[in-house]
Coordinates of C-alpha atoms in Angstrom, one line a residue:
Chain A
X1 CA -1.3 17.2 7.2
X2 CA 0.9 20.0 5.1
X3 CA 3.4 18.3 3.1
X4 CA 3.4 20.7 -0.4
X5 CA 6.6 21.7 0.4
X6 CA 8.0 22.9 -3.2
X7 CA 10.7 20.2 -4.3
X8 CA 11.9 21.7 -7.0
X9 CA 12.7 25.2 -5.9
X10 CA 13.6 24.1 -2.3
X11 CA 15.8 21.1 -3.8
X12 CA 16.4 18.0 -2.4
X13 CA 18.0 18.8 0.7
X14 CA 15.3 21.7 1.2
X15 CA 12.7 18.9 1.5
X16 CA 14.8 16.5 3.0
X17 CA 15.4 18.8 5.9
X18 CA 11.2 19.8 6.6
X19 CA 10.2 16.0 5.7
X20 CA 13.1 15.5 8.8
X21 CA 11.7 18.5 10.7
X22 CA 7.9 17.0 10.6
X23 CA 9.1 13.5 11.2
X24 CA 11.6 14.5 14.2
X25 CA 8.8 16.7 15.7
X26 CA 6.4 13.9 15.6
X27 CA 9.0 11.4 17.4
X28 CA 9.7 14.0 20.4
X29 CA 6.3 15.0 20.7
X30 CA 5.7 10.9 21.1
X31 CA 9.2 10.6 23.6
X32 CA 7.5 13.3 25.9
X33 CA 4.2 11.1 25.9
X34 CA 5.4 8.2 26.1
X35 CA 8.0 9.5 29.1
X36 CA 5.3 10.5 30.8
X37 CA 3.3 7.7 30.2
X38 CA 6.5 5.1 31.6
X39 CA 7.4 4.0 28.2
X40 CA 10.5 3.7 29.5
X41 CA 10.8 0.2 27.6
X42 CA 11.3 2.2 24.6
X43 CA 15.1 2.5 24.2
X44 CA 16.8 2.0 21.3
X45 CA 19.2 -0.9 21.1
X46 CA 22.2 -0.9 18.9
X47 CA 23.6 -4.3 18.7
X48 CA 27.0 -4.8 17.9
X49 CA 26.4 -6.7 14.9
X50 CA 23.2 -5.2 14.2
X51 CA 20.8 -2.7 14.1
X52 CA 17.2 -2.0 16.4
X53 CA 15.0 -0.6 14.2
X54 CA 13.2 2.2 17.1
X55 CA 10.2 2.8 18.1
X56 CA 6.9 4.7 17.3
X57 CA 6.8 5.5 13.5
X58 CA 9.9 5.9 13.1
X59 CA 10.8 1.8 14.2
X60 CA 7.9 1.5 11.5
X61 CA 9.5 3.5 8.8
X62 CA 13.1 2.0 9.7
X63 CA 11.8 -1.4 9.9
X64 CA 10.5 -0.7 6.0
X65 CA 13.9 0.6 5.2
X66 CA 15.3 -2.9 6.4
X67 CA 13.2 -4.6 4.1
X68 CA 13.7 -2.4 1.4
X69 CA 17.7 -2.5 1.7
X70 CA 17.3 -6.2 1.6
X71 CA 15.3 -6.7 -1.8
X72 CA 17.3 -3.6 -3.6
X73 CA 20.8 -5.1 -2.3
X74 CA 18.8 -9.1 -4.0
X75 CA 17.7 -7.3 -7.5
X76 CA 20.5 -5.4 -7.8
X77 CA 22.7 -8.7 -8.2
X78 CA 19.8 -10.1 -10.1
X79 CA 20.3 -8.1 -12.8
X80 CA 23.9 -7.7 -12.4
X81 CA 24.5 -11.0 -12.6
X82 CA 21.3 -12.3 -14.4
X83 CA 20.2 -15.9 -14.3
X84 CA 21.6 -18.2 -17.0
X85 CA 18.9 -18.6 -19.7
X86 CA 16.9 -15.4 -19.0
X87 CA 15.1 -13.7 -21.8
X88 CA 15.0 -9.9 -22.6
X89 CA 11.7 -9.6 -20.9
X90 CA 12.8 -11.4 -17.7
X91 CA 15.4 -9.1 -17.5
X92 CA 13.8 -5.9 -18.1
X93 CA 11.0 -6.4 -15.3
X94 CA 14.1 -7.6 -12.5
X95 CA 15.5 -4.5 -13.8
X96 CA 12.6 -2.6 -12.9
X97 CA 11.7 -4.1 -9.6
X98 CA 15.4 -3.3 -8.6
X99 CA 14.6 0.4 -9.7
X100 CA 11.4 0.4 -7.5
X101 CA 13.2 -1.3 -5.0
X102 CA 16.0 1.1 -4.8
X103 CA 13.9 4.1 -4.9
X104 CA 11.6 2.4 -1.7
X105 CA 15.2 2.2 0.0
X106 CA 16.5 5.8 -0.6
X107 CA 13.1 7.3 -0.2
X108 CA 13.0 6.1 3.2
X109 CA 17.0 6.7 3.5
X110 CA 16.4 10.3 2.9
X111 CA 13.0 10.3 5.4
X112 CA 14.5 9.3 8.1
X113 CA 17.7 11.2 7.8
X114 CA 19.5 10.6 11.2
X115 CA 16.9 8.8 12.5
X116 CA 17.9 6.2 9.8
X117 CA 19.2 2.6 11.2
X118 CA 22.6 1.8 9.2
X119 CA 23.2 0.3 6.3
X120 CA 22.7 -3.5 6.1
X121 CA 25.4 -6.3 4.9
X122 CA 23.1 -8.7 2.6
X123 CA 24.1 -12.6 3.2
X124 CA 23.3 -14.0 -0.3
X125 CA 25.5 -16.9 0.4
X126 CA 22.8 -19.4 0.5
X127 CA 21.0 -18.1 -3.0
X128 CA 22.5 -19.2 -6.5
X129 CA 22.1 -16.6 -8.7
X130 CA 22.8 -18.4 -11.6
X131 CA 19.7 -20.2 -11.1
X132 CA 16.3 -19.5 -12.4
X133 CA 14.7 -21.5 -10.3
X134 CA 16.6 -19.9 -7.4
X135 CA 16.4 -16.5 -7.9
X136 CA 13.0 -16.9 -8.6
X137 CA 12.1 -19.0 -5.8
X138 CA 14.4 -16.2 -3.5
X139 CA 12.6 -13.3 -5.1
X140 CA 8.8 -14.8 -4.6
X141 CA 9.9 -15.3 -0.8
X142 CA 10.7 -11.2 -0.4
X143 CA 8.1 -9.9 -2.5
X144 CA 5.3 -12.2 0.0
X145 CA 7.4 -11.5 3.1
X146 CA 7.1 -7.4 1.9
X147 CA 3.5 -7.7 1.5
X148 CA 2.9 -9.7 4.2
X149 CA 5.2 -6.8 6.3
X150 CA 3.1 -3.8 5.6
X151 CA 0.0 -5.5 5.9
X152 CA 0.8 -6.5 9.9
X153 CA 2.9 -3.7 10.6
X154 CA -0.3 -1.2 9.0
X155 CA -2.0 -0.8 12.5
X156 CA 0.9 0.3 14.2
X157 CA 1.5 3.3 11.9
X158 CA 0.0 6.3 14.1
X159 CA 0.7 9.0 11.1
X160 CA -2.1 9.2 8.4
X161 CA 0.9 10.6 6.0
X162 CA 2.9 7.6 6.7
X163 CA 0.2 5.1 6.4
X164 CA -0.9 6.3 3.1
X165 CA 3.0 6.5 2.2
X166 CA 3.5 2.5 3.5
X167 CA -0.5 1.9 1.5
X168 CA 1.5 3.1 -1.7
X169 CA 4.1 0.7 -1.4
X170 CA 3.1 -2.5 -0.3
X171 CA 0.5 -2.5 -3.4
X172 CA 3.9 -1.8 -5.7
X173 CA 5.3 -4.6 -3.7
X174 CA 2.1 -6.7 -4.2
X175 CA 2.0 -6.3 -8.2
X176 CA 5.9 -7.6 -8.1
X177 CA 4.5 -10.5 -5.9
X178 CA 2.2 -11.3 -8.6
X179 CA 4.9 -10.7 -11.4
X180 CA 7.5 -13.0 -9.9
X181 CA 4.5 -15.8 -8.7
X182 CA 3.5 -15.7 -12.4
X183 CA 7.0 -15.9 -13.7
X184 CA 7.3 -19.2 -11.6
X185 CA 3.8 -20.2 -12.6
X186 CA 1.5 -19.0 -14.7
X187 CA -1.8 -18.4 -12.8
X188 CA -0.3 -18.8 -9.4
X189 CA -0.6 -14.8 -8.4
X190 CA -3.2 -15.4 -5.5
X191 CA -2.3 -18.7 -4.8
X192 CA -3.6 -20.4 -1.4
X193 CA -0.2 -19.9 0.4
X194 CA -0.4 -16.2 0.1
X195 CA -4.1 -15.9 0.1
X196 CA -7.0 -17.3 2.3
X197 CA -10.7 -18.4 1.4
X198 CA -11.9 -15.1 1.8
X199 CA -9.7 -13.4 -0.6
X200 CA -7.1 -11.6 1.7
X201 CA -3.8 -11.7 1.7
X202 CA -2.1 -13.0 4.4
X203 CA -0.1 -10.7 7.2
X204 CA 2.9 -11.0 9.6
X205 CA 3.9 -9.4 12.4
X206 CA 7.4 -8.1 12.8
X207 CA 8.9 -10.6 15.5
X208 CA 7.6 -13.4 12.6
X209 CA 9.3 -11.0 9.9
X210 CA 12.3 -10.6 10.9
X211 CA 13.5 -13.5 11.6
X212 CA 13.2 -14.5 8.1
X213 CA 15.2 -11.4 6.6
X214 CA 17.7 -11.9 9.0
X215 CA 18.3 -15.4 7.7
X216 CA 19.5 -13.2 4.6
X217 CA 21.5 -10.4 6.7
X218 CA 25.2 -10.4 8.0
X219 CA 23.8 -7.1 10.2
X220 CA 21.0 -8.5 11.9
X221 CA 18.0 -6.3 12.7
X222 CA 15.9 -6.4 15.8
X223 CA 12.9 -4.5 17.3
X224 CA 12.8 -4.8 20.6
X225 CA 10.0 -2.0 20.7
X226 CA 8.1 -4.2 18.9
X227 CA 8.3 -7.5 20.6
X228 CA 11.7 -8.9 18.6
X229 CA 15.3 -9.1 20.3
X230 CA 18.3 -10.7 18.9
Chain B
X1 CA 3.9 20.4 31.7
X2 CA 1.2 22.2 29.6
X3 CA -0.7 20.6 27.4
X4 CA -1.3 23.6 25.3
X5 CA 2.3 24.1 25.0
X6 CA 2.4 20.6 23.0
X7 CA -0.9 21.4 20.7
X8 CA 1.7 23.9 20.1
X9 CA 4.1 21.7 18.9
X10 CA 2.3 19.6 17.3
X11 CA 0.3 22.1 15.6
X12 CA 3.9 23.5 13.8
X13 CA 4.1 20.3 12.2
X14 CA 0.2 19.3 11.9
X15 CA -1.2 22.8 11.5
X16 CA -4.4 20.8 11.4
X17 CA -4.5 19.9 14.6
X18 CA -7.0 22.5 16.0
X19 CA -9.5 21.3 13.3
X20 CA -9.2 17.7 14.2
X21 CA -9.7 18.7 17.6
X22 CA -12.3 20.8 16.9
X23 CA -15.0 18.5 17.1
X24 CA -14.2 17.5 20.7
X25 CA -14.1 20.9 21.8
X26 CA -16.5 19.8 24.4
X27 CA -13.5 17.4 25.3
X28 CA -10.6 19.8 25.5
X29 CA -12.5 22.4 27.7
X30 CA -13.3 19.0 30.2
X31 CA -9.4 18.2 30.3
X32 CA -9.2 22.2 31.2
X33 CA -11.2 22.1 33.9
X34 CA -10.5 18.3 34.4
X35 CA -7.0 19.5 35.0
X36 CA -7.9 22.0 38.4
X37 CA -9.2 18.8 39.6
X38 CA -7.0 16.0 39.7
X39 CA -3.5 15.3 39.9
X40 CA -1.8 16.3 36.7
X41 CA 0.0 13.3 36.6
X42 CA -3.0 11.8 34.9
X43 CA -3.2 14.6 32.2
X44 CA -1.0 13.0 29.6
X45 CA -3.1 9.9 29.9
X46 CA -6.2 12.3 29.0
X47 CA -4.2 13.8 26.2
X48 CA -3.6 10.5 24.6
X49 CA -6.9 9.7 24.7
X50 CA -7.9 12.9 23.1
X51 CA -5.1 12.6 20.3
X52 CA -6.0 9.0 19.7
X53 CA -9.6 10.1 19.1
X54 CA -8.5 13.0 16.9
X55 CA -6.1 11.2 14.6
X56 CA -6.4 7.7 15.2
X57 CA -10.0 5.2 16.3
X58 CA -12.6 6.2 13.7
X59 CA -15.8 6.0 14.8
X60 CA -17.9 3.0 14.0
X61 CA -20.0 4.6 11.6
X62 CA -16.8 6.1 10.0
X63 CA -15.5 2.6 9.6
X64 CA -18.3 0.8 8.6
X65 CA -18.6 3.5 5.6
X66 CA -15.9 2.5 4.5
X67 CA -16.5 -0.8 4.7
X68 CA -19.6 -0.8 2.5
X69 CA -17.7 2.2 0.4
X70 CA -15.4 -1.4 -0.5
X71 CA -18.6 -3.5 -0.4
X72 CA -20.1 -1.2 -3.1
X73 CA -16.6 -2.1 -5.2
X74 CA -16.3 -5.4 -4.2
X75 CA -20.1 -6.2 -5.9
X76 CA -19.1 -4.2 -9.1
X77 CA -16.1 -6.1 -9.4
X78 CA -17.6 -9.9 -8.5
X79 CA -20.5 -8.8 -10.9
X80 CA -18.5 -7.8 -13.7
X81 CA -16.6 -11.4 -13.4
X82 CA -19.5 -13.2 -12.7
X83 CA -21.3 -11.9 -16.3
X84 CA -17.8 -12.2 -17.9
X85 CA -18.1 -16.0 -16.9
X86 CA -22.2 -16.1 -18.1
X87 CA -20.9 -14.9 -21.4
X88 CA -20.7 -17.7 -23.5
X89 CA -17.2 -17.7 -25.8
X90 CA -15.8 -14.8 -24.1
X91 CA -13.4 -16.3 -21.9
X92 CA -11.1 -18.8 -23.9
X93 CA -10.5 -21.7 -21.6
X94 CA -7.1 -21.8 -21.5
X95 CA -7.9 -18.5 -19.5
X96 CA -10.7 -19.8 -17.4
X97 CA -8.6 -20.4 -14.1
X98 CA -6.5 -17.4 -14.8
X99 CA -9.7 -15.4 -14.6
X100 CA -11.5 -17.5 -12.2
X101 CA -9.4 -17.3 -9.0
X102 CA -10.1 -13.6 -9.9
X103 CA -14.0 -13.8 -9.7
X104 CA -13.4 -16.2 -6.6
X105 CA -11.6 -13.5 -4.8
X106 CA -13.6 -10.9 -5.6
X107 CA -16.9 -12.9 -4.5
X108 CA -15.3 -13.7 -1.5
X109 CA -14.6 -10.2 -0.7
X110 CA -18.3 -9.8 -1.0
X111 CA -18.7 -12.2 1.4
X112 CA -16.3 -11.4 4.0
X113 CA -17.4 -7.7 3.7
X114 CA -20.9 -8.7 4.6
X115 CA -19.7 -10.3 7.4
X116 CA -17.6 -8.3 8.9
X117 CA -20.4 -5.1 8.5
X118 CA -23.0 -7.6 10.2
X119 CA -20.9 -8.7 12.5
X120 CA -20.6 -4.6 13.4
X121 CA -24.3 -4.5 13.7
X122 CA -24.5 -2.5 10.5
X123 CA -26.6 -3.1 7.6
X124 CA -24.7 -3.9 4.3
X125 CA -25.2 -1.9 1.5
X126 CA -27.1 -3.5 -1.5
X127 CA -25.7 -4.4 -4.8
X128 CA -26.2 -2.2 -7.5
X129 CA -27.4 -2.8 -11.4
X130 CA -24.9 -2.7 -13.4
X131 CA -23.9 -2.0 -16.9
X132 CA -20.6 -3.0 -18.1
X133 CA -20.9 -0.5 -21.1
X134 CA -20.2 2.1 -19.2
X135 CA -23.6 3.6 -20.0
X136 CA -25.5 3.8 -17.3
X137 CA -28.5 1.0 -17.8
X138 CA -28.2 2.0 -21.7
X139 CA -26.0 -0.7 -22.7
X140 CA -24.3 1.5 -25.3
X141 CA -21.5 2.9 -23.1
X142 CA -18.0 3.4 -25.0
X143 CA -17.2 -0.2 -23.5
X144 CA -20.2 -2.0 -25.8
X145 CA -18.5 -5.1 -26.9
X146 CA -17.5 -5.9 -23.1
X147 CA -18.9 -9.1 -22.9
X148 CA -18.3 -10.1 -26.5
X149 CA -15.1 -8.8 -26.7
X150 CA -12.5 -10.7 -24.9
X151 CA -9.7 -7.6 -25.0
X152 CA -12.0 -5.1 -23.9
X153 CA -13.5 -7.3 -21.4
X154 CA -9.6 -7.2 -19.8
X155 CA -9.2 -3.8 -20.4
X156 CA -12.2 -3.1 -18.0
X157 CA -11.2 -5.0 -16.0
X158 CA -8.0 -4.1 -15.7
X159 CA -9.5 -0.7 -14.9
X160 CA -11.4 -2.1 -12.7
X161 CA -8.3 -3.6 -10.8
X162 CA -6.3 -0.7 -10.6
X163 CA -8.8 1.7 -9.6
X164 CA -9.8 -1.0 -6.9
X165 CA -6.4 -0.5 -5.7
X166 CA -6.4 3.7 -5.6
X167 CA -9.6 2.9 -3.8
X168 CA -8.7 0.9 -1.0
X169 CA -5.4 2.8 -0.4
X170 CA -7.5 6.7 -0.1
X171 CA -9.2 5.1 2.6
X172 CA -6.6 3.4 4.9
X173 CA -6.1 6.8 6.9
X174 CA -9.8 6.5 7.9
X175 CA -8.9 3.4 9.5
X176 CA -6.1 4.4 11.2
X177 CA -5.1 2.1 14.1
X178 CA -7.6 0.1 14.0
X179 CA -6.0 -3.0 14.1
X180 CA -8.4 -5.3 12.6
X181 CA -10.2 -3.4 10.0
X182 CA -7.6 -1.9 9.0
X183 CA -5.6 -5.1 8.5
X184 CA -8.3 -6.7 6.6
X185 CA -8.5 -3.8 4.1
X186 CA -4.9 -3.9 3.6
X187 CA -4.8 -7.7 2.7
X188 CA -7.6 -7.0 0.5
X189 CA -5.5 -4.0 -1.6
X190 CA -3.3 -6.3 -1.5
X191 CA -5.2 -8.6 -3.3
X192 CA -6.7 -6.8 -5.6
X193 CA -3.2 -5.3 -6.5
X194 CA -2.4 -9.0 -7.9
X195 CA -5.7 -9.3 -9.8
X196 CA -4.0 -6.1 -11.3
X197 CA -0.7 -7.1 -11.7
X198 CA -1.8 -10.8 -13.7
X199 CA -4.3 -8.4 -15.7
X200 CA -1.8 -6.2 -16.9
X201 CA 0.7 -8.9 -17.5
X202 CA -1.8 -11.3 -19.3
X203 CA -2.9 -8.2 -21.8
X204 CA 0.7 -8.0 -22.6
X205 CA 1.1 -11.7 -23.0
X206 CA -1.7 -11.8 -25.2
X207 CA -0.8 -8.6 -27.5
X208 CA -3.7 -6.5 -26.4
X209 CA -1.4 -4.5 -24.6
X210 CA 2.3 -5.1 -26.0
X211 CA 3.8 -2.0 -23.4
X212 CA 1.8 -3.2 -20.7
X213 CA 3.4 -3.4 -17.2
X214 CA 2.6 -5.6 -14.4
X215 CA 2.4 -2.0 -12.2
X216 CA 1.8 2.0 -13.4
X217 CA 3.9 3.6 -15.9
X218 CA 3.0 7.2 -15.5
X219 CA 4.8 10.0 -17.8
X220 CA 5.6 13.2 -16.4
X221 CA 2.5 14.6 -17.8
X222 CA 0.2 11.7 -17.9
X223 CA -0.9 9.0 -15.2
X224 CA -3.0 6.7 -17.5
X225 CA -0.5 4.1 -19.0
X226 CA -3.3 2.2 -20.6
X227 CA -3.2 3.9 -24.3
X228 CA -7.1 4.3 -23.8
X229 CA -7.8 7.8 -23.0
X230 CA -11.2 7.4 -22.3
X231 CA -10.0 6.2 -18.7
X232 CA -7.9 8.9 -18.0
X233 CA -9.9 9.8 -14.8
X234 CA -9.1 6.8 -13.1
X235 CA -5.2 7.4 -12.9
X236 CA -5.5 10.8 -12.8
X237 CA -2.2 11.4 -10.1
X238 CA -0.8 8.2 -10.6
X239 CA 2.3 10.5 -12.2
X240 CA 2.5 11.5 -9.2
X241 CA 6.8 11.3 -8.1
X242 CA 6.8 13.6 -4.4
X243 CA 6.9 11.5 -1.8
X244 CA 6.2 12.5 1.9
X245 CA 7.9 16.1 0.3
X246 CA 10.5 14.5 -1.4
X247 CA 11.2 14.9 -5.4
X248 CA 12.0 11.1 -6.1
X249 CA 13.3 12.3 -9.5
X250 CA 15.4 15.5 -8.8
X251 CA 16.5 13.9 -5.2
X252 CA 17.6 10.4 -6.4
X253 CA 18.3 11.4 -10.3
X254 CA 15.7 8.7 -11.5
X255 CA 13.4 8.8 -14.0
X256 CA 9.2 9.9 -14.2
X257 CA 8.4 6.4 -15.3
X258 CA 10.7 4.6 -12.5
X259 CA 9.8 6.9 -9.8
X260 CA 5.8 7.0 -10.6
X261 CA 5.6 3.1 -10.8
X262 CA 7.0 2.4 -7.2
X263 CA 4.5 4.0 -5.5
X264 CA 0.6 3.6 -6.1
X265 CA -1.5 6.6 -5.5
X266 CA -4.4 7.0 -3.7
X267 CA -8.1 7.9 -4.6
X268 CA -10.6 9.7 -2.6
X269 CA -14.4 8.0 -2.1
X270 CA -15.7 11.0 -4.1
X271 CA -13.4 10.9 -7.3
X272 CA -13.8 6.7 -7.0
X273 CA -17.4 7.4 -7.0
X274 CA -17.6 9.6 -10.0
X275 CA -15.6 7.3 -11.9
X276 CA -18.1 4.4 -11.3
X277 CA -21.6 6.0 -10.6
X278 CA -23.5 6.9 -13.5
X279 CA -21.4 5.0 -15.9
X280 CA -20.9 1.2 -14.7
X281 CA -23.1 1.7 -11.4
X282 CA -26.8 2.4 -12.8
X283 CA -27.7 5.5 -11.3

């Protein structure tokens, strides 16, 4: 797969337009299959109050999005509004995970271009961010439920460019898992809720995903190619 | 509907199409001929198939490679644990269960790797001698005091870690859709992206390390953030900031270090090999 398109000479709208011509070319040349095929399941649903993340990769790559809006929109007011007693180095790795976190949410903003679902409302209503403890607790939950994501939602992934994109993620996600499970508790990075007797980390499929992000969501997401109405 | 008309297509966007066809020619002249002789309704069904062998379903003997590709990691790791934890005074105890659910994961890899490659009615691979030098059975490598050292011991195996992770990733395309397999060897680079993430972060906490991150630092010009340029190699690309064609730094106006440490990069089974064959893997 060809992807040395020259960023810097072609700009960021110069790659953004032939990462969008690869990606949109992949998704019709999957909508004539799978029309043929009597896919016909396969419609994408626009809730009023929500959003259906699609279908083939590009319900992958938008359901990734969703997850990555959701943990840029939680660090962002982590570090905006940091935690009462947090020291220097606290605050510098939140800082950094919202920095990773908000370049995993525009990456994928700017991959799938109109494809894109739209932007999520966060419901932090229930999380007090004045609260180690909390925020902590809050963060540990999205860092597992991100890992946990990629790993079930790997298989589905029918690109070798996208898998390998989603494979450099979720490990980023992973070491933040660690971070904030060591933060909590020194030594707890693999603990036995996250990891199984035979050393893997655990996985979730979307329909079990979502439901818990939406929990923390005023625009509720759904993936009804993928097993997971509203 | 022609099917040639979509290879077309596809082969705009993947001009590597007709290669990873290529060795199904045999198949693609059958669907020619195939398609005189039946309805051609049922061609799209035999064009799936054909894709699906050409990008997705690796062959068994592709799959357990790999598989004993990660064995072959899997028993360097769990060995280099193992002596770490033979070495008497090298790990302080205060560290001991820090460490240990380390070497327990990495054993059980070893374990579960077995099983799955049995279970495949394949024929693990064998563990390896080892030398934790770096030298190669000589026991002088440049990592000498490994096992008498407590900070270098966590610098290797920090290395260890992270390359573990560039491992696993290069080979997720191989298993491609393979539902199973290939969810098992994510939740393993998962794993072993936390071993790396508490190694980092307990190097820092001790010191050893002051800078140290729980993920990779690159600079624009160099992947290895370890401040030991003997492991350059190993995140060689980690600087890497393109993404899927896009310039995270000149698209989103971040900078090389914030851009590089969100995404891991992959490393291919032949530069994984030459980092570890010959040096820690007695060749």
């Amino acid at each position: 797969m060809k992807t040395d398109i020259n960023p810097i000479s072609g700009g960021a709208n110069m790659a953004r337009r032939s990462f969008l011509r690869y990606a949109g070319a992949g998704a019709a040349a999957v909508a004539v299959l799978g029309a043929t095929a009597c896919h016909k399941d396969r419609v994408m649903v626009d809730p009023v109050n929500g959003t259906d993340i699609g279908s083939g990769d590009i319900g992958i790559l938008n359901y990734a999005y969703a997850l990555e809006q959701l943990e840029a929109a939680f660090y962002t007011q982590v570090v905006a509004t940091p935690y009462s007693g947090i020291t220097n180095l606290e605050l510098t790795y939140m800082t950094d995970i919202r920095d990773h976190e908000v370049i995993h949410r525009e990456f994928f903003k700017a991959a799938l271009g109109t494809s894109a679902i739209k932007q999520l409302t966060p419901d932090f209503s229930k999380i007090n961010f004045s609260s180690r403890d909390n925020v902590l607790a809050t963060a540990k939950a999205f860092e597992d439920l991100g890992v946990q994501a990629y790993d079930g939602a790997g298989y589905l992934i029918q690109s070798a460019t996208y898998l390998t994109i989603a494979g450099k993620i979720v490990s980023v996600e992973a070491r933040h898992a660690a971070l904030i499970a060591n933060l909590i508790n020194g030594g707890s990075f693999v603990s036995s809720d996250q990891v199984d007797a035979n050393g893997l980390n655990g996985s979730k499929a979307i329909a079990d995903v979502l439901p818990i992000a939406n929990a923390f969501l005023k625009t509720k997401v759904s993936a009804s190619s993928f097993n997971y109405t509203i | 509907m022609n099917i040639f008309n979509i290879i077309d297509e596809i082969e705009k966007v993947d001009p590597e199409i007709t290669e990873r066809l290529n060795p199904r020619r045999a198949a693609i002249k059958n669907i020619t001929s195939f398609g005189s002789k039946v309805a051609v309704a049922a061609l799209p069904f035999a064009l799936g198939t054909m894709l699906k062998r050409a990008y997705g379903a690796a062959s068994t003997t592709d799959v357990v490679g790999v598989l004993n590709f990660a064995l072959t990691l899997e028993y360097l790791e769990a060995a280099f644990y193992n002596q770490g934890f033979a070495s008497t005074g090298l790990i302080p105890s205060g560290n001991s269960d820090y460490i240990g659910v380390i070497r327990r994961d990495e054993n059980a890899h070893v374990k579960f790797l077995q099983n799955v490659i049995t279970s495949l009615n394949a024929t693990p691979v064998q563990a390896s001698t080892y030398d934790f030098t770096g030298g190669n059975n000589k026991g002088n490598g440049p990592f000498k005091d490994v096992f008498t050292n407590y900070a270098t011991f966590l610098a290797v195996a920090q290395v260890f870690e992270d390359t573990g992770v560039r491992a696993y990733k290069g080979q997720a395309p191989v298993l491609l859709g393979n539902q199973t397999v290939l969810t098992a060897a994510l939740s393993i680079h998962a794993v072993e992206a936390r071993h790396a993430s508490a190694i980092r972060k307990l190097r820092r906490d001790l010191n050893q390390a002051p800078n140290n991150k729980p993920y990779i630092v690159s600079s624009a010009s160099l992947g290895n953030d370890t401040g030991l340029s003997l492991v350059d190699a190993n995140y060689a690309g980690e600087e890497n900031v393109t993404q899927g064609g896009v310039n995270l730094v000149t698209a989103l106006n971040v900078s090389t270090e914030a851009a590089s440490a969100a995404f891991d990069e992959p490393l291919t089974k032949d530069q994984v090999t030459s980092l570890v064959v010959g040096s820690f893997i007695v060749q």
